[in-house]
Amino acid sequence: MNERKSGARRPQTPSKARKGQRAEKPSAPRGPGRLDRAIRALARFVVGAALRVGIVFAVILGGAVWAMHAQLPEADALFDGRARGSVTLLDRNGDVFAWRGEQYGGEIRPGDVSPHLVHAILAAEDRRFYSHWGVDPRGIARAALVNLRAGRVVQGGSTLTQQVAKNVFLTDERSIERKLMEVPMAFAMELKYDKNDILALYLNRVYLGAGTYGFEAASQRYFGKSAKFVSPAEAAMLAGLLKAPSRFAPTTDIAQAQGRAAVIVRAMESEGYLTAAQAQAALGAPAGLSQAAAARIGAQFADWAMADGPDYLTTGTAEDVVIRTTFDPRAQRAAEAALAHVFETRVKPDSRAQAAIVVMTPDGAVRAVVGGRDGRAGGFNRATQALRQTGSAFKPFVYAAALERGMSPNDVVADAPLTLAGWSPENYGGGYSGPVTLTDALARSINTVAVRVGERAGRDRVRDVAKRLGISSPLAEGPALALGVSEATLIEMTGAYAAFASGGLSGAPWGLREIRLRGDDAPLMRADAQRRRVLDHRVAGRVTAMLEEAILRGTGTRAALPDGRPAAGKTGTTQAARDAWFIGFTADYVAGVWMGNDDNAPLTGVTGGGLPAEIWRDTMARLHEGAPVRSLPALREAPARPATVAASAGGDAEDETLLGAILADVMRALRE
């Protein structure tokens, strides 16, 4: 049938499309676009690269871990990693009063310490210690989040294993390289050691302030007890040191240490290590220092004792050493209290003046050292290190030399103008008294008489006496030697006066009784007073009687003790009052006091008979509380017709002094 006739329309082909119309192409499925293909290609590249880098990193990390693992020693060989040893100082009663060097309390393991201590450490430093493999991604993420919120670094992500790796095998250097090295080392340690070995290394090696390494040493240092017996509050304080040992050390700032410990207590409660009641009890009764640690006295005595001992057993020791000393905490407290009292009540608050005190017994055993108004360890010790002009405190050596030469305390010497080689000494306050006895001249500290007596005795003899009594510092050559223009330390001068107090036996200062290694009963060294005679007992007794007069009626009256206890001593004030001294003794103690400015500037309104004498009196009064009154070893001569060394109105003073000395010798010979 004809299609045209049937009315059916034939479909148009593209070639037969109506004129003016474009032929439509048949639709087909769409493929990926260029962007999609690029993203997919990049993703495949990144994944492939990451996989390859990861494989390389894993190989490198694995190699590093294996190499480090192969070199790790046994844990037992690593517990004590100190570069040098420690020194523990005991007082005269056998009690610890100071520590020096790197303190280590001995090997401890987790089972040897209080469980509270282990819990405090884990709560403070690594809560997932027993579940990670040396590096804790969750801990790192948590620390990063905390730091991000705080806007600064307030929390670290290092595990205990990483900290041990740093402390034992790496360095404290803050660098990316060192931080990266922690990772393979931590993995190697986890493979080599079990968790308790790693924790044991941590317990023994970590630094905890005040020269202590390990928790046993720190517990002994701060609380006077083993780490086995610490309470939750004490454990928290020890763990709190880990963040910043020097800043949170309780010996530095107990309040700050207690505040940090409170944070650890709350963390222990949060982790379930403490009940709410236990935590509340620990917060309500924070840990405090032991009596020895809290006292913090004797630091400068300890510095002096360390310097006085052999280096290989003190500052340079490689062993743990125990030193028994002559230190007396009671004497130290007395001296410190006296100094503080006088400065609080008699000195202006803004004064820059310094003071120092030495207390010893007549045999030279040093009992206390106050090296300045601030008695911190390591500071400049004005009692043992400062060389200062001695002033009239030197005069007893001059008179001792004269007595050795044969003069008598009752001999009379002229207090009159004097010129030697163009130099003319003057008396304090001016004026002259005419003829005076040696006793009166020393008691009143008359300069012209001291020079005349010194020339009469001979400068060489004066220097010899001073050296025999313990003055090792250089001594002046000219006639001004008699007036104390030479320099000496306070401890030297106090030791020299001890020779008078002991009846002429050496009073050379000493502080070390015994040195031994910790754990050994046999001492390596033992010391006692060197009791050799340095002065005839009659000379020492006469000088003592003369110095007793100086306190009874001379320049030292403000040093008189309130109970009438016999005491002898001498004032000393140098030119322009740059130095002021008082040194004296009873039958029981010898004490020296110095005042001055560190820059050698003159003192204002201070002489040796003023504030130094008052500090001396206050110190001695405290020292002798409850002690029986004892007489001094003084030797007094009955008054006799004195020989006079006259001073003519004119003529050469040098000739006058020589002639006077000859006349005195003649008159003495006639009397005998």
XYZ file of C-alpha atoms in Angstrom, residues 53-652:
600
model
C 57.131 7.740 52.273
C 55.437 5.780 55.040
C 57.217 2.646 53.988
C 60.533 4.520 53.860
C 59.812 6.170 57.221
C 58.823 2.855 58.736
C 61.996 1.274 57.438
C 64.108 4.151 58.796
C 62.244 4.169 62.113
C 62.506 0.414 62.377
C 66.203 0.544 61.621
C 66.744 3.284 64.174
C 64.736 1.419 66.787
C 66.670 -1.786 66.129
C 70.033 -0.010 66.245
C 69.160 1.784 69.479
C 67.721 -1.368 70.994
C 70.932 -3.229 70.296
C 72.965 -0.603 72.188
C 70.778 -0.229 75.269
C 72.449 -1.514 78.462
C 70.652 -3.297 81.252
C 68.450 -1.025 83.326
C 70.355 -1.767 86.549
C 73.458 -0.073 85.142
C 71.633 3.214 84.573
C 70.074 4.089 87.916
C 72.832 6.438 89.149
C 73.811 8.750 86.321
C 75.404 11.588 88.264
C 78.580 13.211 87.025
C 79.872 13.755 90.577
C 79.130 12.705 94.114
C 77.428 14.360 97.038
C 78.385 15.747 100.419
C 76.128 15.532 103.457
C 77.172 17.756 106.362
C 76.388 16.865 109.964
C 76.465 19.270 112.893
C 78.249 18.646 116.182
C 75.274 16.537 117.332
C 75.348 14.277 114.282
C 72.254 15.805 112.643
C 72.138 16.790 108.970
C 72.154 20.550 108.410
C 73.361 20.987 104.825
C 73.779 19.179 101.537
C 76.164 19.867 98.680
C 76.874 18.286 95.312
C 74.519 15.943 93.469
C 72.451 14.064 96.013
C 71.314 10.519 95.225
C 69.423 8.469 97.766
C 70.249 5.041 96.408
C 68.544 2.636 93.992
C 64.770 2.384 94.281
C 62.095 0.531 92.273
C 58.348 1.075 92.064
C 57.778 -1.519 94.779
C 60.194 0.267 97.129
C 58.275 3.550 97.304
C 54.871 4.568 98.555
C 52.046 3.706 96.106
C 50.914 7.310 96.549
C 54.157 8.458 94.936
C 53.726 6.212 91.888
C 50.113 7.381 91.525
C 51.104 11.038 91.865
C 53.726 10.676 89.130
C 51.331 8.924 86.746
C 48.566 11.440 87.409
C 50.918 14.346 86.816
C 52.970 13.092 83.886
C 51.559 10.045 82.058
C 48.115 8.692 82.856
C 48.280 6.045 80.108
C 51.805 4.872 80.920
C 50.877 1.204 81.221
C 48.857 1.139 77.980
C 51.005 2.876 75.356
C 54.142 1.760 73.522
C 56.408 4.647 74.455
C 54.640 7.349 72.446
C 51.026 8.263 73.175
C 49.132 9.822 70.227
C 46.108 10.432 72.451
C 48.255 12.213 74.994
C 49.843 14.326 72.267
C 46.417 15.233 70.867
C 45.087 16.086 74.324
C 48.099 18.302 75.087
C 47.781 20.024 71.716
C 44.129 20.782 72.396
C 44.869 22.152 75.855
C 47.690 24.317 74.497
C 45.476 25.564 71.657
C 42.785 26.621 74.087
C 45.297 28.325 76.352
C 47.085 30.059 73.499
C 50.426 28.923 74.860
C 52.263 25.773 75.850
C 50.868 24.692 79.201
C 51.013 20.929 78.820
C 53.455 18.541 77.220
C 52.652 15.358 75.391
C 55.798 13.441 76.264
C 55.357 10.108 77.968
C 57.423 8.912 80.904
C 59.331 6.734 78.447
C 60.184 9.762 76.313
C 61.267 11.694 79.390
C 63.538 8.846 80.445
C 64.933 8.715 76.911
C 65.745 12.423 77.130
C 67.191 12.311 80.673
C 69.207 9.131 80.299
C 70.209 8.769 76.653
C 69.726 12.136 74.952
C 70.163 15.759 76.059
C 68.028 18.622 77.363
C 68.583 20.581 74.152
C 65.374 22.172 72.878
C 65.398 21.263 69.194
C 63.304 19.414 66.651
C 66.128 16.945 66.039
C 66.301 15.975 69.698
C 62.519 15.680 69.911
C 62.463 13.404 66.863
C 65.157 11.226 68.397
C 62.904 10.590 71.398
C 60.473 8.553 69.279
C 62.741 5.678 68.167
C 64.502 5.719 71.520
C 61.173 5.416 73.333
C 60.145 2.476 71.116
C 63.537 0.835 71.638
C 63.213 1.209 75.414
C 59.747 -0.325 75.380
C 61.170 -3.310 73.511
C 64.219 -3.648 75.774
C 62.716 -2.979 79.206
C 59.437 -3.752 80.886
C 57.276 -0.955 82.232
C 58.542 -1.245 85.810
C 62.150 -0.967 84.626
C 61.308 2.242 82.769
C 59.454 3.609 85.787
C 62.392 2.638 88.012
C 64.758 4.592 85.754
C 62.431 7.558 86.053
C 62.288 7.284 89.851
C 66.090 7.259 90.083
C 67.251 9.644 87.371
C 64.916 12.634 87.347
C 66.193 15.943 88.800
C 64.023 17.282 91.622
C 65.685 20.534 92.703
C 68.126 21.506 95.478
C 70.806 19.257 93.976
C 68.724 16.077 94.337
C 68.483 13.313 91.756
C 65.790 10.698 92.196
C 62.768 10.593 94.458
C 64.559 8.937 97.369
C 67.086 11.772 97.625
C 64.347 14.388 97.224
C 62.189 12.799 99.908
C 65.127 12.706 102.304
C 66.109 16.276 101.399
C 62.695 17.861 101.822
C 60.898 15.628 104.328
C 63.659 13.808 106.181
C 62.137 10.400 105.381
C 62.366 7.648 102.802
C 60.155 7.795 99.715
C 58.624 4.574 101.024
C 56.770 6.481 103.721
C 55.522 9.658 102.009
C 51.888 10.647 102.441
C 49.571 11.626 99.568
C 50.307 15.322 100.210
C 54.069 14.719 100.246
C 53.878 12.492 97.168
C 51.969 15.218 95.338
C 54.581 17.815 96.266
C 57.382 15.586 94.988
C 55.522 14.918 91.743
C 54.834 18.624 91.424
C 58.566 19.262 91.183
C 58.677 17.513 87.805
C 57.215 20.508 85.989
C 59.870 22.987 87.143
C 62.222 21.620 89.857
C 63.913 24.890 90.765
C 60.757 26.988 90.793
C 58.605 24.521 92.724
C 61.267 23.340 95.177
C 59.761 23.768 98.660
C 63.064 25.147 99.917
C 62.657 27.978 97.412
C 58.972 28.840 97.910
C 56.926 26.529 100.110
C 53.633 28.248 99.230
C 54.208 27.803 95.509
C 55.209 24.172 96.036
C 52.026 23.542 98.011
C 49.938 25.179 95.292
C 51.422 22.913 92.640
C 50.912 19.890 94.904
C 47.214 20.749 95.204
C 46.880 20.440 91.405
C 48.438 16.970 91.575
C 46.136 15.906 94.423
C 43.088 16.801 92.344
C 44.512 14.879 89.386
C 45.043 11.849 91.635
C 41.444 12.077 92.749
C 40.247 12.427 89.151
C 42.146 9.266 88.159
C 40.697 7.328 91.079
C 43.958 7.046 92.998
C 42.513 8.946 95.955
C 39.033 8.984 97.403
C 37.300 12.302 97.866
C 38.001 12.092 101.601
C 41.704 11.358 101.056
C 42.022 14.206 98.594
C 40.293 16.600 100.957
C 42.603 15.541 103.784
C 45.676 16.109 101.606
C 44.428 19.524 100.514
C 43.589 20.497 104.089
C 47.005 19.524 105.435
C 49.584 20.265 102.716
C 53.088 18.872 103.020
C 55.735 20.899 104.844
C 59.498 20.734 105.067
C 61.351 18.698 107.661
C 62.857 20.604 110.569
C 66.356 20.391 109.065
C 65.218 21.528 105.628
C 63.024 24.296 107.026
C 65.727 25.640 109.341
C 67.955 26.580 106.410
C 70.751 27.630 108.744
C 74.448 27.121 108.445
C 74.603 27.598 104.681
C 77.653 29.829 104.851
C 79.313 27.621 107.443
C 78.806 24.759 104.978
C 80.355 26.827 102.178
C 83.401 27.530 104.361
C 83.710 23.912 105.507
C 83.564 22.675 101.912
C 86.318 25.108 100.905
C 88.376 24.154 103.951
C 88.390 20.420 103.209
C 90.330 18.536 100.524
C 88.813 19.110 97.095
C 88.712 15.441 96.156
C 86.413 14.790 99.135
C 84.356 17.991 98.964
C 83.669 20.070 95.865
C 85.335 17.608 93.496
C 84.205 14.339 95.040
C 83.081 11.498 92.812
C 81.774 9.576 95.826
C 78.993 10.185 98.319
C 80.705 11.720 101.339
C 79.489 12.415 104.868
C 81.292 15.153 106.819
C 80.872 15.638 110.553
C 81.554 19.241 111.515
C 81.861 21.501 114.559
C 78.744 23.446 113.549
C 76.320 24.268 116.366
C 72.790 25.181 115.194
C 72.057 26.848 118.523
C 75.069 29.137 118.186
C 74.107 29.939 114.604
C 70.579 30.888 115.623
C 71.942 33.067 118.416
C 74.268 34.951 116.060
C 71.632 35.384 113.354
C 69.037 36.572 115.867
C 71.453 39.071 117.414
C 72.376 40.509 114.031
C 68.752 40.786 112.954
C 67.717 42.400 116.256
C 70.375 45.112 116.150
C 69.724 45.953 112.503
C 65.970 46.082 113.065
C 66.168 48.298 116.157
C 69.360 50.341 115.721
C 70.009 50.701 111.987
C 68.057 52.684 109.391
C 65.935 50.464 107.133
C 67.610 51.760 103.966
C 71.154 51.195 105.270
C 73.482 49.319 102.913
C 75.847 48.404 105.743
C 76.831 44.776 106.070
C 77.914 42.732 109.052
C 79.505 39.369 109.737
C 79.903 37.175 112.808
C 82.100 34.228 113.709
C 81.556 32.160 116.864
C 84.031 29.532 118.046
C 85.193 27.858 121.208
C 88.644 28.691 122.614
C 90.120 25.607 120.929
C 89.296 27.111 117.510
C 86.276 24.878 116.772
C 83.996 27.108 114.700
C 80.383 26.945 115.872
C 78.689 29.541 113.689
C 79.376 31.707 110.658
C 77.227 34.623 109.553
C 78.667 35.924 106.296
C 76.288 38.853 105.874
C 72.753 40.037 106.420
C 71.622 37.564 103.767
C 72.888 34.147 104.787
C 72.176 32.333 101.523
C 74.518 29.631 100.335
C 76.888 30.519 97.550
C 76.928 34.226 98.372
C 79.963 36.312 99.276
C 81.025 35.317 102.774
C 82.237 38.415 104.586
C 83.266 36.378 107.611
C 85.718 34.159 105.739
C 86.468 35.885 102.422
C 86.535 39.643 103.021
C 89.985 41.117 103.701
C 89.481 44.348 105.677
C 91.733 46.642 107.683
C 91.681 45.541 111.303
C 92.180 48.890 113.012
C 92.685 48.827 116.759
C 91.518 45.196 116.938
C 95.142 44.466 115.952
C 96.595 46.171 119.039
C 96.493 43.134 121.396
C 99.162 41.522 119.190
C 101.325 44.612 119.646
C 100.990 44.487 123.426
C 101.571 40.715 123.458
C 104.848 41.321 121.605
C 105.798 43.978 124.140
C 105.053 41.631 127.048
C 107.201 38.968 125.384
C 109.957 41.556 125.210
C 109.701 42.001 128.989
C 107.360 44.941 129.438
C 104.641 44.846 132.072
C 100.940 45.824 131.881
C 101.740 48.357 134.611
C 104.559 50.031 132.712
C 103.829 53.652 131.901
C 104.209 55.095 128.433
C 103.699 58.685 127.389
C 100.631 59.587 125.388
C 102.165 62.558 123.640
C 102.771 63.827 120.091
C 104.963 61.508 118.045
C 106.560 61.712 114.630
C 108.263 58.787 112.882
C 109.789 59.248 109.438
C 107.487 62.161 108.770
C 104.373 60.334 109.948
C 102.476 61.503 113.031
C 99.762 59.218 114.469
C 96.766 60.880 116.087
C 94.383 59.659 118.746
C 90.697 59.160 118.070
C 88.998 62.398 119.078
C 92.317 64.237 119.389
C 94.190 65.248 122.513
C 96.732 63.488 124.694
C 96.567 62.004 128.183
C 100.200 62.142 129.238
C 101.675 59.149 131.093
C 99.430 56.060 131.038
C 99.927 52.376 131.823
C 99.926 49.815 129.058
C 96.670 48.409 130.454
C 95.024 51.814 130.384
C 96.376 52.558 126.903
C 94.979 49.314 125.464
C 91.647 49.686 127.257
C 91.242 53.238 125.913
C 92.805 52.333 122.537
C 95.332 55.175 122.550
C 97.107 55.278 119.203
C 100.335 57.084 120.113
C 101.035 54.614 122.900
C 100.348 51.617 120.643
C 102.889 52.946 118.125
C 105.475 53.604 120.852
C 104.935 50.117 122.294
C 105.125 48.558 118.850
C 108.421 50.283 118.121
C 109.687 49.274 121.545
C 108.778 45.613 120.943
C 110.020 45.682 117.361
C 107.935 45.398 114.213
C 109.380 42.004 113.360
C 108.332 40.665 116.741
C 104.840 42.131 116.337
C 104.479 40.460 112.946
C 105.827 37.214 114.361
C 103.288 37.215 117.203
C 100.411 37.948 114.810
C 101.470 35.103 112.521
C 101.921 32.687 115.412
C 98.402 33.507 116.566
C 97.018 32.728 113.109
C 97.118 35.873 110.961
C 98.225 34.584 107.566
C 97.360 37.674 105.517
C 100.240 40.031 104.559
C 101.239 42.498 107.269
C 102.383 46.094 106.864
C 106.057 47.050 107.156
C 105.971 50.582 108.607
C 105.211 51.911 112.089
C 101.492 52.116 111.215
C 101.497 48.315 111.593
C 100.633 48.897 115.273
C 97.404 50.671 114.345
C 96.000 47.813 112.239
C 96.519 49.122 108.721
C 97.003 45.522 107.573
C 94.072 43.507 106.268
C 92.729 40.217 107.602
C 89.543 38.189 107.554
C 87.161 38.094 110.481
C 87.676 34.367 110.992
C 91.467 34.888 111.133
C 91.139 37.611 113.736
C 88.656 35.647 115.850
C 90.957 32.626 115.793
C 93.863 34.799 116.906
C 91.895 36.034 119.936
C 91.106 32.387 120.757
C 94.795 31.983 121.575
C 94.352 34.491 124.407
C 91.161 32.771 125.581
C 92.884 29.371 125.695
C 95.877 30.551 127.684
C 98.292 30.732 124.763
C 97.336 27.605 122.803
C 96.593 27.827 119.103
C 93.057 28.882 118.240
C 93.374 28.314 114.496
C 89.806 27.966 113.146
C 88.733 24.457 112.183
C 85.374 22.981 111.276
C 85.827 19.421 109.968
C 85.788 16.637 112.539
C 85.484 13.549 110.386
C 85.083 12.597 106.714
C 83.817 9.212 105.586
C 82.113 7.633 102.612
C 78.386 7.134 102.966
C 77.720 3.602 104.133
C 81.211 3.138 105.593
C 81.862 3.239 109.305
C 85.603 3.794 109.084
C 86.523 7.466 108.586
C 88.796 8.502 105.741
C 90.021 11.513 107.689
C 89.671 12.685 111.262
C 90.629 16.082 112.656
C 90.812 17.684 116.062
C 92.088 20.968 117.391
C 95.787 21.524 116.832
C 96.653 22.336 120.439
C 100.154 23.697 120.096
C 101.470 26.520 122.218
C 101.841 29.790 120.362
C 102.151 32.168 123.309
C 103.505 31.859 126.811
C 100.598 31.329 129.196
C 101.702 34.277 131.347
C 101.696 36.596 128.347
C 98.288 35.302 127.250
C 96.924 35.719 130.782
C 98.185 39.302 131.068
C 96.745 40.290 127.689
C 93.442 38.705 128.738
C 93.408 40.819 131.917
C 94.130 43.935 129.852
C 91.302 43.114 127.420
C 88.955 42.535 130.343
C 89.652 46.125 131.389
C 88.708 47.282 127.892
C 85.156 46.037 128.520
C 84.995 47.105 132.151
C 86.141 50.699 131.675
C 87.493 51.229 128.183
C 86.130 51.535 124.649
C 84.213 48.248 124.916
C 81.844 49.013 127.787
C 78.779 48.456 125.569
C 79.876 44.840 125.189
C 79.561 44.146 128.932
C 77.375 41.100 129.497
C 74.183 41.632 131.495
C 74.801 38.905 134.099
C 78.215 40.249 135.058
C 79.873 37.335 133.311
C 83.629 37.972 132.904
C 84.450 38.937 129.326
C 87.425 40.375 127.486
C 87.543 42.083 124.119
C 88.745 44.877 121.909
C 87.162 47.425 119.628
C 88.544 48.382 116.248
C 87.680 51.275 113.954
C 89.651 52.058 110.812
C 90.254 55.401 109.127
C 87.032 57.225 108.210
C 85.105 54.397 109.923
C 85.238 52.162 106.857
C 85.498 49.117 109.120
C 84.231 48.601 112.650
C 85.155 45.561 114.724
C 84.551 43.999 118.084
C 86.275 40.749 118.982
C 86.173 39.218 122.428
C 85.709 36.114 124.509
C 84.411 34.526 127.675
C 85.649 31.297 129.226
C 83.283 29.401 126.898
C 83.152 31.218 123.548
C 85.143 33.511 121.307
C 83.202 35.738 118.927
C 84.131 38.331 116.339
C 81.899 40.951 114.717
C 82.675 43.144 111.715
C 80.626 45.918 110.158
C 81.273 47.873 106.973
C 80.135 48.590 103.435
C 80.966 46.289 100.556
C 82.161 49.239 98.479
C 84.433 50.370 101.329
C 82.436 53.552 101.814
C 82.614 55.078 105.331
C 80.023 54.052 107.898
C 77.875 56.763 109.408
C 78.072 57.097 113.167
C 79.487 53.611 113.692
C 82.590 52.667 115.661
C 83.748 49.329 116.971
C 82.528 50.249 120.445
C 79.020 50.911 119.111
C 76.917 48.582 116.994
C 79.539 45.819 116.639
C 79.905 45.717 120.435
C 76.127 45.526 120.792
C 75.862 42.694 118.266
C 78.640 40.877 120.135
C 76.929 41.378 123.500
C 73.555 40.191 122.167
C 75.149 37.133 120.550
C 77.052 36.219 123.698
C 74.040 36.757 125.954
C 72.009 34.320 123.853
C 74.854 31.800 123.750
C 75.276 31.766 127.525
C 71.624 31.463 128.524
C 71.485 28.948 131.355
C 75.252 28.403 131.386
C 77.209 28.732 134.652
C 79.422 31.788 135.078
C 83.107 30.947 134.659
C 86.186 33.071 135.233
C 88.578 34.052 132.488
C 92.171 32.754 132.442
C 93.377 36.243 133.272
C 96.677 36.967 135.014
C 96.717 40.234 136.905
C 99.880 41.782 138.280
C 99.913 43.639 141.551
C 100.514 47.352 140.962
C 104.151 48.254 141.325
C 106.150 51.394 140.824
C 106.045 51.607 137.064
C 108.930 52.347 134.769
C 108.163 55.316 132.609
C 108.984 55.767 128.959
C 109.014 59.526 128.941
C 108.321 61.818 126.024
C 110.391 64.984 125.865
C 108.948 68.189 124.592
C 111.233 68.215 121.629
C 113.804 66.133 119.814
C 113.519 63.292 117.369
